C-alpha cells in the first residue's frame, strides 16, 4: 500500500522559500498569485494492507521523523 | 574535564572543536561515533559539533537526532550532564527535543559565512562564567538554517526563565534587526535548557581561540567549561 505524506510549513511560520518562489513567478509575468507556500511530499511504500492501520502507521512516522511539528504540519493520504 | 565530541557522517568541525577544548583544558577530547550506544565512563561534556550531518537530508539535524548515540545523550542530559551543540549541533539538539524550537532557513535565503557579534545574557552557567555579563564578543557564523523559531509562548518562557544565553548584536552591542543576520526570533543566537546544562548556539566560538588565527574572543566559553567541569 502506498502512502503519501505532505509536509507543509505551519501557518505563521516564515516560509522564505515560498516567498522567493512567489517573487520569481511575479518576475516571470504570472499575475494574480497570492501567497505561495513550499513544502515537501514523501511517498512511502508500506507492507501493511489495511488502510486504517497503514494511515496510522504513516502518521506515526510523520510525527516521529518526517515532519517537525514545531514548524510543520502534515497530512497523510493513501493511494 | 573529559569531553567527548560526536562525529556523524558529514560532521566537519570536530577538529576545530577538539583544538579549542584541548587549549582550554589541556586534555584531548574523545572522538565518539554516532553508532556508539554508550558514552565513555567519566564523560563530563558531550559536544555536537558543526557540519552537515547526513547531508542535511529531510531537515538539518533530523537524521542525527535519531542516531543510536542520541539515546545515550538523552540519558546523559537527563542525569544533569553538560551538552554543547554548535551550529549543526544546535539543530540536532532542537530536532532531538533537548532544546525547544527549531532552526529555519535564514530569512535572507542565503548561506551566511561571516562575522557576527553576540551579547552574553548571563554568566552563572558552566559555559559563560569567564565572560562579563553583557559582554559583546565576536564570532563567526557559517550556516544556511540558523533562523531560530519558537512559538510566542515558548519565547516568552525562555525570556522569563532567563534561558536565552546569547543574542545577536551590532559590534557596539545594539540588539537591532540589522545585527540579526539570519532573522532569528528576538535576536536569539543561543539558548539553554532549564537546568542551564545544555547549550545550543549557531555561531562558532571554536573559531576564535588562537591569538594567531582570528583572535581569542571565543576562548572564554571553553575556559568557562574547563573551570566549571574541572575534576579533582
Coordinates of C-alpha atoms in Angstrom, one line a residue:
Chain A
X1 CA 0.0 0.0 0.0
X2 CA 1.3 3.4 -0.9
X3 CA 1.0 6.4 1.4
X4 CA 1.7 10.0 0.6
X5 CA 2.8 12.4 3.3
X6 CA 2.5 16.1 2.6
X7 CA 4.6 18.2 4.9
X8 CA 4.0 22.0 4.9
X9 CA 5.3 24.9 7.0
X10 CA 2.7 25.7 9.7
X11 CA 0.6 28.8 9.3
X12 CA 2.5 31.7 10.9
X13 CA 5.9 30.1 10.3
X14 CA 8.0 32.2 8.0
X15 CA 8.4 30.5 4.6
X16 CA 11.1 32.4 2.8
X17 CA 11.3 29.7 0.1
X18 CA 7.6 30.2 -0.7
X19 CA 8.1 33.9 -0.7
X20 CA 11.0 33.7 -3.1
X21 CA 9.1 31.4 -5.5
X22 CA 6.2 34.0 -5.4
X23 CA 8.6 36.8 -6.3
X24 CA 10.1 34.7 -9.2
X25 CA 6.6 34.0 -10.5
X26 CA 5.7 37.7 -10.5
X27 CA 9.0 38.4 -12.3
X28 CA 8.0 35.9 -15.0
X29 CA 4.8 37.8 -15.6
X30 CA 2.4 35.5 -13.8
X31 CA -0.2 37.7 -12.3
X32 CA -2.7 37.2 -9.6
X33 CA -0.6 34.8 -7.5
X34 CA -1.3 35.4 -3.8
X35 CA 0.7 33.7 -1.0
X36 CA 3.0 30.8 -2.1
X37 CA 3.9 28.1 0.4
X38 CA 6.6 25.5 -0.3
X39 CA 6.6 22.1 1.4
X40 CA 7.5 18.6 0.6
X41 CA 5.9 15.3 -0.4
X42 CA 7.2 11.9 0.9
X43 CA 5.9 8.7 -0.7
X44 CA 6.0 5.6 1.3
X45 CA 5.5 2.0 0.2
X46 CA 4.1 0.1 3.1
X47 CA 3.7 -3.6 3.7
X48 CA 0.5 -3.0 5.6
X49 CA -2.6 -3.8 3.6
X50 CA -5.3 -2.5 6.0
X51 CA -5.9 1.2 5.1
X52 CA -6.7 2.3 8.6
X53 CA -3.6 0.7 10.0
X54 CA -1.5 2.0 7.1
X55 CA -2.6 5.5 7.7
X56 CA -2.0 5.3 11.4
X57 CA 1.5 3.9 10.7
X58 CA 2.3 6.7 8.2
X59 CA 1.0 9.3 10.7
X60 CA 3.3 7.9 13.4
X61 CA 6.2 8.1 11.1
X62 CA 5.4 11.7 10.2
X63 CA 5.1 12.7 13.9
X64 CA 8.4 11.0 14.8
X65 CA 10.6 11.9 11.9
X66 CA 9.1 13.1 8.6
X67 CA 7.7 16.4 10.0
X68 CA 9.0 18.6 12.7
X69 CA 5.7 19.5 14.3
X70 CA 7.2 22.6 15.9
X71 CA 7.3 24.2 12.5
X72 CA 5.5 21.9 10.1
X73 CA 2.1 20.3 9.7
X74 CA 1.4 17.1 7.8
X75 CA -1.4 15.2 6.1
X76 CA -1.4 11.6 5.0
X77 CA -3.3 10.1 2.1
X78 CA -3.4 6.6 0.7
X79 CA -3.2 5.5 -2.9
Chain B
X1 CA 37.3 17.8 32.3
X2 CA 36.8 14.9 29.9
X3 CA 34.9 15.9 26.8
X4 CA 33.6 13.8 24.0
X5 CA 32.9 15.1 20.5
X6 CA 30.4 13.2 18.5
X7 CA 31.1 12.5 14.8
X8 CA 28.3 11.9 12.3
X9 CA 28.7 11.3 8.6
X10 CA 29.1 14.8 7.3
X11 CA 30.4 16.4 10.5
X12 CA 33.3 18.7 9.6
X13 CA 34.1 20.9 12.6
X14 CA 35.2 18.3 15.1
X15 CA 38.9 19.2 14.8
X16 CA 38.5 22.8 15.5
X17 CA 36.3 21.9 18.4
X18 CA 38.9 19.5 19.7
X19 CA 41.6 22.1 19.4
X20 CA 39.5 24.6 21.3
X21 CA 38.7 22.2 24.1
X22 CA 42.3 21.0 24.3
X23 CA 43.6 24.6 24.5
X24 CA 41.3 25.3 27.4
X25 CA 41.5 22.1 29.3
X26 CA 45.0 20.7 28.4
X27 CA 43.3 17.4 27.7
X28 CA 42.4 15.8 24.4
X29 CA 38.7 15.2 24.0
X30 CA 37.5 11.8 22.9
X31 CA 36.0 11.5 19.5
X32 CA 32.8 9.5 19.6
X33 CA 30.9 7.8 16.8
X34 CA 27.2 8.2 16.0
X35 CA 26.7 4.5 16.2
X36 CA 28.0 4.2 19.7
X37 CA 25.3 3.3 22.2
X38 CA 27.1 4.4 25.3
X39 CA 29.3 7.4 26.3
X40 CA 32.7 6.6 27.8
X41 CA 32.7 6.4 31.6
X42 CA 33.7 9.7 33.1
X43 CA 32.4 11.9 30.3
X44 CA 31.8 15.4 31.7
X45 CA 30.8 17.2 28.5
X46 CA 29.3 16.0 25.2
X47 CA 29.8 18.2 22.2
X48 CA 27.8 18.0 19.0
X49 CA 30.0 20.0 16.5
X50 CA 29.1 21.7 13.3
X51 CA 28.9 20.3 9.8
X52 CA 26.3 18.9 7.5
X53 CA 25.4 15.6 9.1
X54 CA 23.7 13.2 6.7
X55 CA 23.8 15.9 4.0
X56 CA 21.2 17.9 5.8
X57 CA 18.6 15.4 4.4
X58 CA 15.0 15.9 5.3
X59 CA 15.8 18.8 7.8
X60 CA 19.2 19.9 9.3
X61 CA 20.0 17.6 12.2
X62 CA 16.8 15.4 11.8
X63 CA 18.7 12.2 10.9
X64 CA 21.4 12.8 13.5
X65 CA 18.7 13.3 16.2
X66 CA 17.6 9.7 15.6
X67 CA 21.0 8.1 15.6
X68 CA 22.0 5.5 18.3
X69 CA 24.2 7.8 20.3
X70 CA 21.4 10.3 20.8
X71 CA 19.7 7.9 23.2
X72 CA 22.8 7.9 25.4
X73 CA 23.0 11.7 25.1
X74 CA 19.3 12.0 26.2
X75 CA 20.1 9.9 29.3
X76 CA 23.3 11.8 30.0
X77 CA 21.4 15.1 29.8
X78 CA 18.6 13.6 31.9
X79 CA 21.2 12.9 34.6
X80 CA 22.4 16.5 34.5
X81 CA 25.2 16.1 32.0
X82 CA 26.5 19.1 30.1
X83 CA 25.8 19.0 26.3
X84 CA 27.1 21.7 23.9
X85 CA 25.7 21.9 20.4
X86 CA 27.2 24.3 17.9
X87 CA 25.7 25.1 14.5
X88 CA 24.6 21.7 13.1
X89 CA 24.8 20.5 16.7
X90 CA 22.3 23.1 17.8
X91 CA 20.0 21.9 15.0
X92 CA 20.4 18.4 16.3
X93 CA 19.5 19.4 19.9
X94 CA 16.4 21.1 18.7
X95 CA 15.4 18.1 16.5
X96 CA 16.1 15.8 19.4
X97 CA 13.9 17.8 21.7
X98 CA 16.7 18.6 24.1
X99 CA 16.1 22.3 23.4
X100 CA 12.9 23.9 22.3
X101 CA 12.1 25.5 19.0
X102 CA 13.7 24.9 15.6
X103 CA 16.2 26.4 13.2
X104 CA 14.6 27.6 10.0
X105 CA 16.1 28.6 6.7
X106 CA 17.9 32.0 7.1
X107 CA 15.4 34.8 6.4
X108 CA 17.5 36.0 3.5
X109 CA 17.6 32.5 2.0
X110 CA 21.3 32.9 1.8
X111 CA 24.0 30.8 3.3
X112 CA 25.8 33.2 5.7
X113 CA 29.5 32.9 6.2
X114 CA 30.5 36.0 8.1
X115 CA 31.4 37.5 11.4
X116 CA 28.7 38.2 13.9
X117 CA 28.6 39.7 17.4
X118 CA 26.8 38.3 20.4
X119 CA 25.9 39.6 23.9
X120 CA 26.3 37.3 26.8
X121 CA 23.0 37.4 28.7
X122 CA 24.1 35.6 31.9
X123 CA 27.3 34.4 33.4
X124 CA 26.2 32.0 36.0
X125 CA 26.4 29.0 33.7
X126 CA 29.2 26.5 33.0
X127 CA 29.5 28.0 29.6
X128 CA 29.7 31.7 30.3
X129 CA 31.4 32.1 33.7
X130 CA 34.5 33.6 32.2
X131 CA 32.6 36.3 30.4
X132 CA 31.3 39.6 31.8
X133 CA 27.6 39.9 32.0
X134 CA 26.5 41.9 28.9
X135 CA 29.9 41.3 27.2
X136 CA 29.9 41.6 23.5
X137 CA 32.1 39.1 21.7
X138 CA 32.8 38.4 18.0
X139 CA 32.4 35.1 16.4
X140 CA 31.7 33.5 13.0
X141 CA 28.5 32.2 11.5
X142 CA 28.5 29.6 8.7
X143 CA 25.0 28.3 8.2
X144 CA 22.0 28.2 5.9
X145 CA 19.5 27.3 8.5
X146 CA 20.1 29.3 11.7
X147 CA 16.9 31.3 11.9
X148 CA 15.7 30.4 15.4
X149 CA 12.0 29.9 15.7
X150 CA 9.7 29.0 18.5
X151 CA 6.1 30.0 19.2
X152 CA 5.4 33.1 21.2
X153 CA 4.6 31.2 24.4
X154 CA 7.9 29.3 24.2
X155 CA 9.9 32.5 23.5
X156 CA 8.2 34.2 26.5
X157 CA 9.1 31.3 28.7
X158 CA 12.7 31.3 27.5
X159 CA 13.0 35.0 28.2
X160 CA 11.1 34.7 31.5
X161 CA 13.3 31.9 32.8
X162 CA 16.5 33.5 31.6
X163 CA 17.3 30.8 29.1
X164 CA 18.4 33.0 26.3
X165 CA 22.2 32.7 26.6
X166 CA 23.3 34.7 23.6
X167 CA 21.8 37.4 21.5
X168 CA 23.0 38.8 18.1
X169 CA 24.0 42.4 18.4
X170 CA 26.0 45.0 16.5
X171 CA 29.7 45.3 17.2
X172 CA 28.8 48.0 19.8
X173 CA 26.2 45.9 21.5
X174 CA 22.9 47.1 20.0
X175 CA 20.2 44.5 19.6
X176 CA 19.0 45.6 16.1
X177 CA 17.3 43.9 13.2
X178 CA 20.4 44.6 11.1
X179 CA 22.6 42.7 13.6
X180 CA 20.1 39.8 13.4
X181 CA 21.7 38.4 10.2
X182 CA 19.7 35.1 9.9
X183 CA 16.3 36.5 11.1
X184 CA 16.2 34.7 14.4
X185 CA 13.2 35.4 16.8
X186 CA 14.2 38.1 19.3
X187 CA 17.8 38.0 18.0
X188 CA 18.4 34.7 19.7
X189 CA 21.8 33.2 18.9
X190 CA 21.9 30.6 21.7
X191 CA 19.6 29.0 24.3
X192 CA 19.9 27.0 27.5
X193 CA 18.0 24.1 28.9
X194 CA 16.1 24.9 32.2
X195 CA 18.9 23.3 34.3
X196 CA 21.4 25.5 32.3
X197 CA 23.5 22.5 31.3
X198 CA 22.5 22.1 27.6
X199 CA 23.6 25.0 25.4
X200 CA 22.9 25.3 21.7
X201 CA 24.2 28.2 19.6
X202 CA 24.6 28.8 15.9
X203 CA 27.9 30.7 15.7
X204 CA 31.3 29.0 16.1
X205 CA 33.2 30.3 19.1
X206 CA 35.8 27.5 18.5
X207 CA 37.0 29.6 15.5
X208 CA 38.3 32.2 17.9
X209 CA 40.6 30.5 20.4
X210 CA 44.1 31.3 19.0
X211 CA 45.7 34.7 19.0
X212 CA 47.4 34.0 15.7
X213 CA 44.3 32.9 14.0
X214 CA 41.4 35.3 14.3
X215 CA 41.8 36.2 17.9
X216 CA 40.5 34.7 21.2
X217 CA 37.0 36.1 21.5
X218 CA 35.6 32.6 21.8
X219 CA 38.1 31.2 24.3
X220 CA 36.2 32.3 27.5
X221 CA 33.5 29.8 26.6
X222 CA 35.9 26.9 26.7
X223 CA 37.8 28.2 29.7
X224 CA 34.5 28.6 31.5
X225 CA 33.7 24.9 30.8
X226 CA 37.2 23.9 31.9
X227 CA 36.8 25.7 35.1
X228 CA 33.2 24.6 35.9
X229 CA 33.7 21.0 35.0
X230 CA 37.3 20.6 36.4
X231 CA 37.6 17.2 38.0
X232 CA 39.9 16.7 41.0

